[in-house]
Coordinates of C-alpha atoms and ligand atoms in Angstrom, one line a residue:
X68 CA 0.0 0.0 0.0
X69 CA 1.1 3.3 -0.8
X70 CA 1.6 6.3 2.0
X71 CA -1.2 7.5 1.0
X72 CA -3.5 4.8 1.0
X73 CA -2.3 4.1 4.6
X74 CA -3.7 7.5 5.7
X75 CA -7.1 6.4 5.3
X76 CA -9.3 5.6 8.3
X77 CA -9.3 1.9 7.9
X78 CA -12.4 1.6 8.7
X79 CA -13.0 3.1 5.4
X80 CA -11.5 -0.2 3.6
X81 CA -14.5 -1.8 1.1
X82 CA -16.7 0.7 2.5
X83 CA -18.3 1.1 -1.3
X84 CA -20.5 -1.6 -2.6
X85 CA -18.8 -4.2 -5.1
X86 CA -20.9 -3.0 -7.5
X87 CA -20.0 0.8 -7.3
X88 CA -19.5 3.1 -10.5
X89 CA -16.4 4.8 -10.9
X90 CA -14.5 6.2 -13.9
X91 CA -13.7 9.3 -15.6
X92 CA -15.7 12.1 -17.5
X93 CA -14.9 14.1 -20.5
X94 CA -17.2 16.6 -23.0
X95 CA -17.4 16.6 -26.6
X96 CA -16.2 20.0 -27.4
X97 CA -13.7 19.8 -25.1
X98 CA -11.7 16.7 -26.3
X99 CA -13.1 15.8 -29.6
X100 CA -11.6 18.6 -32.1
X101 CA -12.0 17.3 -35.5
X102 CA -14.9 20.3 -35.5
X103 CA -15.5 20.4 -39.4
X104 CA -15.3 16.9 -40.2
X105 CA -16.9 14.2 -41.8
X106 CA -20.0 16.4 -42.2
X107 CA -20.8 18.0 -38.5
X108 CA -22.1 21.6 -38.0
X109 CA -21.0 23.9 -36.1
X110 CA -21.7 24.5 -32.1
X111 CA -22.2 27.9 -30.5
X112 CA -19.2 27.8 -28.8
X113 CA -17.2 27.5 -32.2
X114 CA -18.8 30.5 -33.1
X115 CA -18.0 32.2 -29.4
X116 CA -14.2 31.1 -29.4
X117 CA -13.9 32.9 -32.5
X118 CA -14.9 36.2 -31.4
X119 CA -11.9 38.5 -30.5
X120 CA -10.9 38.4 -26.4
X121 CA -13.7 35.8 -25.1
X122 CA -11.4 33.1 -25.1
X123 CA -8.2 33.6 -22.4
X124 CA -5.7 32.4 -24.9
X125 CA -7.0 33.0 -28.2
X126 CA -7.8 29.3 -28.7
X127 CA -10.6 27.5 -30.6
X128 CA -11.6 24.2 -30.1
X129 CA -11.2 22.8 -33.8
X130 CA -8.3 20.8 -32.7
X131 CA -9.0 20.2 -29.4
X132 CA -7.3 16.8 -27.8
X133 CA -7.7 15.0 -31.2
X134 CA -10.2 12.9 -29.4
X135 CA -11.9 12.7 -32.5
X136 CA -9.1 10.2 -34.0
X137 CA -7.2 9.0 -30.7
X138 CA -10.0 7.5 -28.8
X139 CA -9.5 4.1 -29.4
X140 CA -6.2 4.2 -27.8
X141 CA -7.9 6.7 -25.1
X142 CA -10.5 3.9 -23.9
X143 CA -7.6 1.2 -24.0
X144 CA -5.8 3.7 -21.8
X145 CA -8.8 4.4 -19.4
X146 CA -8.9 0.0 -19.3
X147 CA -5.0 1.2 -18.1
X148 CA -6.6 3.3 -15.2
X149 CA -9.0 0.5 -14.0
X150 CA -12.0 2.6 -14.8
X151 CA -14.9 0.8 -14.7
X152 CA -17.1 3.6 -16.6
X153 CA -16.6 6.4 -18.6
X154 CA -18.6 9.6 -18.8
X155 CA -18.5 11.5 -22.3
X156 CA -21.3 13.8 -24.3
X157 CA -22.6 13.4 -27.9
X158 CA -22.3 16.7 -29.9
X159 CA -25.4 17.3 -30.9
X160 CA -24.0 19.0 -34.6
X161 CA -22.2 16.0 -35.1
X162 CA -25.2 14.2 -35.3
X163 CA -27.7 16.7 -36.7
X164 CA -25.4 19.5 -38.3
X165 CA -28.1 21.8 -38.4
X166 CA -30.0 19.8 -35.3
X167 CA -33.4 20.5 -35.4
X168 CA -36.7 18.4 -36.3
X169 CA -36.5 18.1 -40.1
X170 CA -33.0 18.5 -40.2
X171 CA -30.8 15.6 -41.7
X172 CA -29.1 13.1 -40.3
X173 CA -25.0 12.9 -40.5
X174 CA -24.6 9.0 -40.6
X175 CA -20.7 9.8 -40.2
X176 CA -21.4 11.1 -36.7
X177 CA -23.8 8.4 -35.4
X178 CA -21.3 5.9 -36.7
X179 CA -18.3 7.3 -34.6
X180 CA -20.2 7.2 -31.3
X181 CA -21.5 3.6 -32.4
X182 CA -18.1 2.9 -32.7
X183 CA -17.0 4.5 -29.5
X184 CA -19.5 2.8 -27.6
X185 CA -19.0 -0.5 -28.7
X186 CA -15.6 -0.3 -28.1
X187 CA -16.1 1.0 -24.3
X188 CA -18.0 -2.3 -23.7
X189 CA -15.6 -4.4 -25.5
X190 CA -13.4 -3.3 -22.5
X191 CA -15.8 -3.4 -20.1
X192 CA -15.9 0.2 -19.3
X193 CA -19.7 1.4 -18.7
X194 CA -20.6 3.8 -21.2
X195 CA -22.8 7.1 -19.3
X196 CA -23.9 9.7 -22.1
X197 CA -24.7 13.2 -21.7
X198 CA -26.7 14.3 -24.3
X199 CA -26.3 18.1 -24.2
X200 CA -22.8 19.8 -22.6
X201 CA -23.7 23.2 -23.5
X202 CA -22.8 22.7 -27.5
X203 CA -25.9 23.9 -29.4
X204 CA -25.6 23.4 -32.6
X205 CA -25.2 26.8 -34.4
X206 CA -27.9 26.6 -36.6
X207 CA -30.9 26.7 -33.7
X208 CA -29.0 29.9 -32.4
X209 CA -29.6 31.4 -35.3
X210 CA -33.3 30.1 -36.4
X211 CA -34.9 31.1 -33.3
X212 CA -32.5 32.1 -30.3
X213 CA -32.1 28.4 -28.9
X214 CA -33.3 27.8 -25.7
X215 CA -34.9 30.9 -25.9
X216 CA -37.7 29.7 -27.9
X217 CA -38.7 27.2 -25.6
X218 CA -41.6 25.8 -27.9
X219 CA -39.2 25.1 -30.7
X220 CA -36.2 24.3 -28.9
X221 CA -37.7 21.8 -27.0
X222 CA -39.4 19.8 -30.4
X223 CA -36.0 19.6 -31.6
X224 CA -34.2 18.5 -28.1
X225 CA -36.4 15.9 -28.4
X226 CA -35.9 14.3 -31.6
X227 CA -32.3 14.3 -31.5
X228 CA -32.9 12.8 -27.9
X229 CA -35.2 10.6 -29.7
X230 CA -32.5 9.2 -32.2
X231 CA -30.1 8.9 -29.7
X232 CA -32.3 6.3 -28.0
X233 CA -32.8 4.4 -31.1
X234 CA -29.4 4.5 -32.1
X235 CA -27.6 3.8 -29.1
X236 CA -30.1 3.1 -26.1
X237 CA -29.6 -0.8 -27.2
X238 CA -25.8 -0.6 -25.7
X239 CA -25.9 2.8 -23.7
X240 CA -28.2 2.3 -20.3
X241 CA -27.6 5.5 -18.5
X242 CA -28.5 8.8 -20.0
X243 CA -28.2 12.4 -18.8
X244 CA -30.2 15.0 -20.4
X245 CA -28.5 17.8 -19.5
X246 CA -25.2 18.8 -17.9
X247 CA -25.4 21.6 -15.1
X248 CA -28.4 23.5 -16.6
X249 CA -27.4 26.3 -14.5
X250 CA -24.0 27.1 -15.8
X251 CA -25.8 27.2 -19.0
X252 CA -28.1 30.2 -17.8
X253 CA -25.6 31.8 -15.7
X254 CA -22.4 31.8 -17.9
X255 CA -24.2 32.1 -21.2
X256 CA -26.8 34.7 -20.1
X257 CA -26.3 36.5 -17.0
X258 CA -22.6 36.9 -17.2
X259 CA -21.9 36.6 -20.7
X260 CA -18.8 34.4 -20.4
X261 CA -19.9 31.7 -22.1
X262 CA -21.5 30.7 -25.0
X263 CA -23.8 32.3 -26.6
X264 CA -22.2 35.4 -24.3
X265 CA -25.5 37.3 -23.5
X266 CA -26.0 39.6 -20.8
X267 CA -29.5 39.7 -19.2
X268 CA -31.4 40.0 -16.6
X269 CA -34.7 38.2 -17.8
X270 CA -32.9 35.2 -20.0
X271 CA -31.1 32.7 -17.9
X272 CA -34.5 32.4 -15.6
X273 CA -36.3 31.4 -19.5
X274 CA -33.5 29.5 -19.8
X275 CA -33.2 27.9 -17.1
X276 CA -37.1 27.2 -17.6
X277 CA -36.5 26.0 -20.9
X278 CA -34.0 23.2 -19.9
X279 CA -36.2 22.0 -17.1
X280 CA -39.3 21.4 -19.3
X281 CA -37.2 19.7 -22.3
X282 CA -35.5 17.9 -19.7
X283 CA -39.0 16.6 -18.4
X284 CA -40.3 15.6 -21.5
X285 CA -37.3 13.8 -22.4
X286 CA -37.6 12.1 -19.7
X287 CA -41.2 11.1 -20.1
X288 CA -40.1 9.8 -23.6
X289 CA -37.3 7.5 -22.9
X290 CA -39.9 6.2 -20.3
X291 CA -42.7 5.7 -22.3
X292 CA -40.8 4.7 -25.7
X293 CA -37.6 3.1 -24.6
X294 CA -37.3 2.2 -20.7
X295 CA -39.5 -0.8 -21.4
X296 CA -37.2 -2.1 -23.6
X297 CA -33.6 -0.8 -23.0
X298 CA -34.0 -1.1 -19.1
X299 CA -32.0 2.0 -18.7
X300 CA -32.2 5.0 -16.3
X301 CA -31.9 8.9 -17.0
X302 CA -31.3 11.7 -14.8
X303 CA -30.1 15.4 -15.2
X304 CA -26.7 16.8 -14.0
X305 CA -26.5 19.6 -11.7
X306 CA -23.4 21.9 -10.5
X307 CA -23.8 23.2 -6.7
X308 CA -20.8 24.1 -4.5
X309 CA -20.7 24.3 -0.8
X310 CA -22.0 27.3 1.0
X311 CA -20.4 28.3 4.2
X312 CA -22.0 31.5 6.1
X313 CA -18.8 34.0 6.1
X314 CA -20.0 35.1 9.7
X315 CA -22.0 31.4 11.5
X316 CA -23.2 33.5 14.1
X317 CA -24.9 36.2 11.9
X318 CA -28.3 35.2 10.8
X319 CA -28.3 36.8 8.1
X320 CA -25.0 35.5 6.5
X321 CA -26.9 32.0 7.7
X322 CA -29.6 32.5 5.6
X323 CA -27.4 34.3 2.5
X324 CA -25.4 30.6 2.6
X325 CA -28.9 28.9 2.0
X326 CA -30.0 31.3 -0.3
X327 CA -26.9 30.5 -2.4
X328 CA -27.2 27.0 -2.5
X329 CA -31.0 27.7 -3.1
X330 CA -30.1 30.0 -6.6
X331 CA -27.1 27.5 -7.6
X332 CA -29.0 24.1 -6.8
X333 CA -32.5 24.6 -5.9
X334 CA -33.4 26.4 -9.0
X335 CA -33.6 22.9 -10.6
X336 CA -33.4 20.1 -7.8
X337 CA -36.7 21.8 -6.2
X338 CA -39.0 21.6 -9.1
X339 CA -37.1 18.2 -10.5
X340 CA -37.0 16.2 -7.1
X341 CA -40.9 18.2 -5.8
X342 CA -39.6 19.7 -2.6
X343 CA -42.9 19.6 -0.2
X344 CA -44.8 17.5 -3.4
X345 CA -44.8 20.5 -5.3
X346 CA -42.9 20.9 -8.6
X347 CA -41.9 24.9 -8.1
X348 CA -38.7 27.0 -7.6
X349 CA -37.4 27.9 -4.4
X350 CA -39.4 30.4 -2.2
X351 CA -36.6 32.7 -1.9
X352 CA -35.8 33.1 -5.9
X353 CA -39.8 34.0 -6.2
X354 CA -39.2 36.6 -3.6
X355 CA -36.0 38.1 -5.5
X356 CA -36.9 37.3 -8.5
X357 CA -40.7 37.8 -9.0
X358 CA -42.4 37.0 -12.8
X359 CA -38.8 37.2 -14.2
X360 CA -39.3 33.4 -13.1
X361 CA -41.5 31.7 -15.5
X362 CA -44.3 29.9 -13.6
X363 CA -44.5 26.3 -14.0
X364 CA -48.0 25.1 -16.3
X365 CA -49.8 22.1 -14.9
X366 CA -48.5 19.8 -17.3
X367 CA -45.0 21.0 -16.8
X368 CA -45.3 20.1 -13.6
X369 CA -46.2 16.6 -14.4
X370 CA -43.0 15.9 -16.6
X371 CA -40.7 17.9 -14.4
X372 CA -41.9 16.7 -10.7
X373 CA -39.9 13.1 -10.5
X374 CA -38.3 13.4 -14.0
X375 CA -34.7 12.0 -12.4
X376 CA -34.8 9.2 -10.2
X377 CA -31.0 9.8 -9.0
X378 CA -29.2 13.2 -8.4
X379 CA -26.6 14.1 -10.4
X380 CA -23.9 15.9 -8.5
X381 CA -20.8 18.2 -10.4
X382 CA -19.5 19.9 -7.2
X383 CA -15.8 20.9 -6.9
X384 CA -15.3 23.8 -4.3
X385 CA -16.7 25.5 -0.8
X386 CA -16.8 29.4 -0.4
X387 CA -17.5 31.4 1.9
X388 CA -21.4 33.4 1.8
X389 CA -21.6 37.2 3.4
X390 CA -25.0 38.6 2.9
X391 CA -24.8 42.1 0.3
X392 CA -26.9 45.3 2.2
X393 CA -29.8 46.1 0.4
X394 CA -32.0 45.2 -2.0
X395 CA -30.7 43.3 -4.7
X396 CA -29.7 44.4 -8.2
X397 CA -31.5 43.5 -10.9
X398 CA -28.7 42.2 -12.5
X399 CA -27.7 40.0 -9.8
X400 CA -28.3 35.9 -10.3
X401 CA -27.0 34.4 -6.9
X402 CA -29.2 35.6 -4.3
X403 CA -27.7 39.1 -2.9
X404 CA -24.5 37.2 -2.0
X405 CA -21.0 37.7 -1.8
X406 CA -18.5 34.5 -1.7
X407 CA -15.5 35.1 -0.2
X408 CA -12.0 33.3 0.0
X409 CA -12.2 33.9 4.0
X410 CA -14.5 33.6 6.5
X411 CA -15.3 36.3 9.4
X412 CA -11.9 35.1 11.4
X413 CA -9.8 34.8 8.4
X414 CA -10.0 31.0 7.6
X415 CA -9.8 30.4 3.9
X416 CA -11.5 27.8 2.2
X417 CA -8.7 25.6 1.3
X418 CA -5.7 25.6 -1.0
X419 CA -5.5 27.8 -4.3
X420 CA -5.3 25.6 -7.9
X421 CA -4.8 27.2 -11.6
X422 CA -8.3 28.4 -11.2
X423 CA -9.3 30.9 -9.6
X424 CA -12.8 30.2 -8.4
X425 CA -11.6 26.6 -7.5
X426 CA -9.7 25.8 -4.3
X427 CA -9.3 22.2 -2.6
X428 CA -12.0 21.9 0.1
X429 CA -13.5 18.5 1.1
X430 CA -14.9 20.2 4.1
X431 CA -17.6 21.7 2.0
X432 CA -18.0 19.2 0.1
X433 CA -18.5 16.8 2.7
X434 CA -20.8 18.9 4.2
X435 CA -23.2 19.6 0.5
X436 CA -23.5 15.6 0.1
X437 CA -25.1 15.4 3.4
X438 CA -27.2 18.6 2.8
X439 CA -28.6 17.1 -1.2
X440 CA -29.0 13.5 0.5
X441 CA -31.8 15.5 3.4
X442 CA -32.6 17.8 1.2
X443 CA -33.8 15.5 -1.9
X444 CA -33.7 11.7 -0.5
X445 CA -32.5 10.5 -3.9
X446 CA -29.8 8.4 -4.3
X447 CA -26.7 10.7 -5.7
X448 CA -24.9 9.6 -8.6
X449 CA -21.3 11.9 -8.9
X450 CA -20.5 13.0 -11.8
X451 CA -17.9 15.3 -12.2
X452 CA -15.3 16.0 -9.5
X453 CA -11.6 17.4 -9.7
X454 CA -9.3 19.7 -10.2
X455 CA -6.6 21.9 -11.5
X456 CA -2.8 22.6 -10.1
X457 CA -1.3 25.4 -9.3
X458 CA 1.7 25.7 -11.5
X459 CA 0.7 22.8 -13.9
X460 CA 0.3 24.2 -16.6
X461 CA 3.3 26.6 -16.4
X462 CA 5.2 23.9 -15.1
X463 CA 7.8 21.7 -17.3
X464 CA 6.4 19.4 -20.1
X465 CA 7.1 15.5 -19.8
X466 CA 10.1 15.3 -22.1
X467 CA 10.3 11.4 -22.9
X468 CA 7.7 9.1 -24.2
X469 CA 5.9 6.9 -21.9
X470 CA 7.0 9.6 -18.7
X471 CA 4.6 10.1 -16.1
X472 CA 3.8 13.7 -14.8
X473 CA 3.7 13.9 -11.1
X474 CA 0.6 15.7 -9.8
X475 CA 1.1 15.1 -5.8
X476 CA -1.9 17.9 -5.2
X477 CA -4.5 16.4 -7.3
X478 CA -3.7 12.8 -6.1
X479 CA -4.3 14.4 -2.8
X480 CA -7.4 16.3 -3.8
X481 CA -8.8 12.9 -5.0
X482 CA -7.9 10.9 -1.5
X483 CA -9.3 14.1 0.7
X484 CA -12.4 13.9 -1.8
X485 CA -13.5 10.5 -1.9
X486 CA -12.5 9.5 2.1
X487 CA -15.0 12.4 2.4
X488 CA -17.7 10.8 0.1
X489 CA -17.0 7.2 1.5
X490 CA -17.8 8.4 5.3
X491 CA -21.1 9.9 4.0
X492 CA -21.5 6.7 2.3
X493 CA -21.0 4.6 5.5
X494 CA -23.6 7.2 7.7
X495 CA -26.0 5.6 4.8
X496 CA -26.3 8.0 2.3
X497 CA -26.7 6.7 -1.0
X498 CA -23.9 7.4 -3.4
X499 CA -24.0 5.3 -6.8
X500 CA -21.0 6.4 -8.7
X501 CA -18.1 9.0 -9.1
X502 CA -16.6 10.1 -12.1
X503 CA -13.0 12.4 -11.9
X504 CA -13.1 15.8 -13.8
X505 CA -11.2 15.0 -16.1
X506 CA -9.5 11.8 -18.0
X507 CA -7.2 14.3 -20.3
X508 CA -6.1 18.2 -19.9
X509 CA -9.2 19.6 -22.6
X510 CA -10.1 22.9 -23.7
X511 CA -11.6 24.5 -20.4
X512 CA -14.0 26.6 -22.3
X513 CA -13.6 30.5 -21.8
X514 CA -10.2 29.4 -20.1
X515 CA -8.8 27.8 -23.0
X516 CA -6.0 25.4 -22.8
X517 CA -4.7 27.1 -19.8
X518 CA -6.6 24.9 -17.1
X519 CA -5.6 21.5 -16.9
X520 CA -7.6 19.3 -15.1
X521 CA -6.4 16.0 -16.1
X522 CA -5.0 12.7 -15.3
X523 CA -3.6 12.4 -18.4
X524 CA -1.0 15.5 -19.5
X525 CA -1.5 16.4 -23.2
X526 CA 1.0 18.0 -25.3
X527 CA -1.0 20.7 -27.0
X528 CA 1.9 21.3 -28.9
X529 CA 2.7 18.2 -31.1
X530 CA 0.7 17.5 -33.9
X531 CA -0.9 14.5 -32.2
X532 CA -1.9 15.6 -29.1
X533 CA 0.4 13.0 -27.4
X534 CA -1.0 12.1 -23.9
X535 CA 1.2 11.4 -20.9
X536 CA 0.0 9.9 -17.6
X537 CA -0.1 11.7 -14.5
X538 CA 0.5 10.1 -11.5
X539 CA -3.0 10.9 -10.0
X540 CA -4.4 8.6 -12.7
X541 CA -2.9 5.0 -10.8
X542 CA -3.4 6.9 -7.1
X543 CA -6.9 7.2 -8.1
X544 CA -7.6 3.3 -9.2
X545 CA -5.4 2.8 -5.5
X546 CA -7.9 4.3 -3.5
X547 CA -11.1 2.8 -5.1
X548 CA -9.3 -0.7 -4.5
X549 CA -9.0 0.2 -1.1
X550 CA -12.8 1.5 -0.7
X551 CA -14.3 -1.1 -2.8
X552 CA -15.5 -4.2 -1.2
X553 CA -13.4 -7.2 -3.1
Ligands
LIG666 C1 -18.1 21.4 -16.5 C2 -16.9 21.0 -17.3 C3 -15.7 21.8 -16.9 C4 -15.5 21.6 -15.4 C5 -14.3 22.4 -14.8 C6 -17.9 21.7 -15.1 O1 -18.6 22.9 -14.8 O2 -19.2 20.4 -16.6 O3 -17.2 21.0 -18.6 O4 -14.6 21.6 -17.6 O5 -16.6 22.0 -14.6 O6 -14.5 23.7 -14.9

């Protein structure tokens, strides 16, 4: 056993279920490249990377990690890393260029996930697919405004979600409609940082909206049309971070940590997973927010309410909540809140990584499993969960071929992480899976190639994309031997 390993409680040891899920997750845009071939269309966030100064280092993600070409050698090296499932998303373009209703098929595309797929049970890696991580294709941006159109958007969500089924739902037996719904609104609507890069005050809430309801009906088709048959579950991804009042013994910075989680993870848990049987937002966004929420129709309600049977958690860091004076802004999208490296007696929230919003904090996170688990009472499926290193990227590149990149802070981030999760597991909450953030270094979005969240170091240099392991990758398949009953 490794030092590391021996730091664990051992009371810990085969605390997980034989039978737990664990494994690696990745998005399409982010690893796949390859953006104009073989017939797909373009996403919004091709569009977006190519406007001047949105990206932090100029970069597009046409290249990407050559994932388009390299992952049959990828899944062989994920077999390497004792992952035993493997989280990726489908671009939508690739598979409708122009994706809506009547829009045709690309054969090309639906062939190279086939072929993906049936390699990932070939080597008995579980294949979880994410239908939508945040890459609309181009063409609905500019027919109707997207999500914006929540009528149209959602008739053509659900035929591609439709052929997906049908294509893949014989093989592929866990589905996720959407990943982190809120990010979507926030990033692409309120702050303007992501795709599509508006700035509103009245979008993300329709957005938000529009996700929900396509998400529900989804859901009620794969239920209806498929579930019979394909025996497979679905379930929505959400992103929440830990809350921590700034001041404990100040009510109002109390409430303000609440309120946080509330705008972040209630938004959609609440109406998905019928807080109080009721399918609605949270009290507290009505009271901020007023009719800029859309209200929830009768029959929304009936595909939303108990849509996802399991919660799917992205959580990666803790902060610290001080309630702002006053009345709100308009502008403002996170409950009148300020987060905060430090709390009240200058205790920061953990260790700084490349990124700024992201430091190491297992405390927090510890702390949010237990607060989903009373909150909702589903089981929790984890899936997404890492993180970056300070210095990484700056630091030197593996020279040789076959050297491995030491990472000693993520292979601690990962132990501090998942002794935390295995605790909650043992106090009987129900945890399904987990799935690290990320298998490769990828294109981190409005970051660019600058945020490396790896196990696997990728030279975006070379031609290739040449991938190096990172020690974190075998520290990782260590620690689940050691939780894991045999
Ligand atoms: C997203 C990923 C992203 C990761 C790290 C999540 O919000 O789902 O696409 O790369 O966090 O920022």
């Amino acid at each position: 056993m490794s030092p590391q390993v021996l730091t664990f409680d051992p009371k810990l040891q085969g605390s997980l279920p034989s039978d737990f899920t664990w494994g690696y997750a990745t998005a399409a845009a982010q690893i796949e490249g390859a953006w104009e071939e073989d017939g797909r269309g373009p996403s919004i966030w091709d569009t977006f990377s190519c406007l001047p100064g949105k990206i932090r280092d100029g970069s597009t993600p046409s290249d990407a990690c050559n994932g388009y070409h390299l992952w049959k050698e990828d899944i062989a090296r994920m077999k390497e890393y004792g992952a035993r499932a493997y989280r990726f998303s489908l671009s939508w373009s690739r598979i409708i260029p122009l994706g809506g209703e009547a829009d045709p098929i690309n054969e090309a595309g639906v062939q190279f996930y086939s072929n993906l797929i049936d390699e990932l049970i070939r080597k008995e890696i579980t294949p979880w697919v994410t239908l939508y991580h945040w890459d609309l294709p181009q063409a609905l941006y500019e027919r109707y405004g997207g999500m914006l159109d929540k009528e149209r958007y959602t008739a053509d969500f659900l035929r591609y979600a439709r052929l997906c089924f049908e294509r893949f739902g014989d093989r592929v037996k866990h589905w996720i409609t959407y990943n982190e719904p809120g990010l979507t609104a926030r990033a692409g609507y309120a702050q303007g940082r992501n795709a599509p890069g508006h700035a509103s005050d009245t979008e993300p809430w329709i957005v938000g909206h529009t996700q929900l309801v396509s998400h529900g009906y989804v859901c009620e088709l794969y239920k209806g049309d498929f579930q019979p048959n394909q025996k497979g579950c679905i379930m929505i991804t959400l992103d929440g971070n830990w809350y921590e009042p700034w001041d404990e013994k100040d009510p109002r910075d109390v409430e303000a940590a609440e309120r946080a989680k509330e705008f972040e993870i209630g938004w959609f848990a609440d109406p998905v997973y019928g807080m109080d049987g009721e399918c609605d937002y949270p009290a507290s966004m009505r009271a901020q927010l007023g009719d800029r929420l859309p209200h929830f129709t009768e029959e929304e309600k009936r595909v939303v309410q108990g849509s996802s049977e399991v919660y799917g958690m992205n959580s990666y860091t803790a902060f610290y909540a001080r309630h702002l004076q006053g009345a709100p802004s308009r502008s403002d999208y996170r409950g009148n809140v300020e987060f905060l490296n430090e709390n009240c007696n200058g205790k920061p929230r953990g260790p700084e990584t490349d990124t700024h919003w992201l430091r190491m904090a297992p405390w927090g996170w510890a702390k949010l499993i237990r607060w989903i688990w009373a909150r909702y009472g589903v089981p929790i499926c984890i899936t997404e969960n890492g993180t970056t290193v300070q210095g990484e990227h700056e630091g030197p590149a593996p020279a040789a071929p076959g050297e491995i990149v030491e990472d000693p802070f993520r292979a601690e981030f990962f132990r501090a992480y998942l002794a935390e999760m295995a605790k909650a597991y043992q106090e009987g909450v129900v945890i399904k899976s987990y799935f690290a953030w990320s298998f490769l270094d990828n294109w981190e979005w409005a970051l660019g190639y600058t945020s490396r969240f790896g196990v696997t170091w990728v030279d975006y240099a070379s031609p290739q994309k040449t991938r190096y392991a990172k020690r974190s990758a075998f520290a990782l398949r260590e620690y689940f031997d050691f939780f894991i009953a045999q």
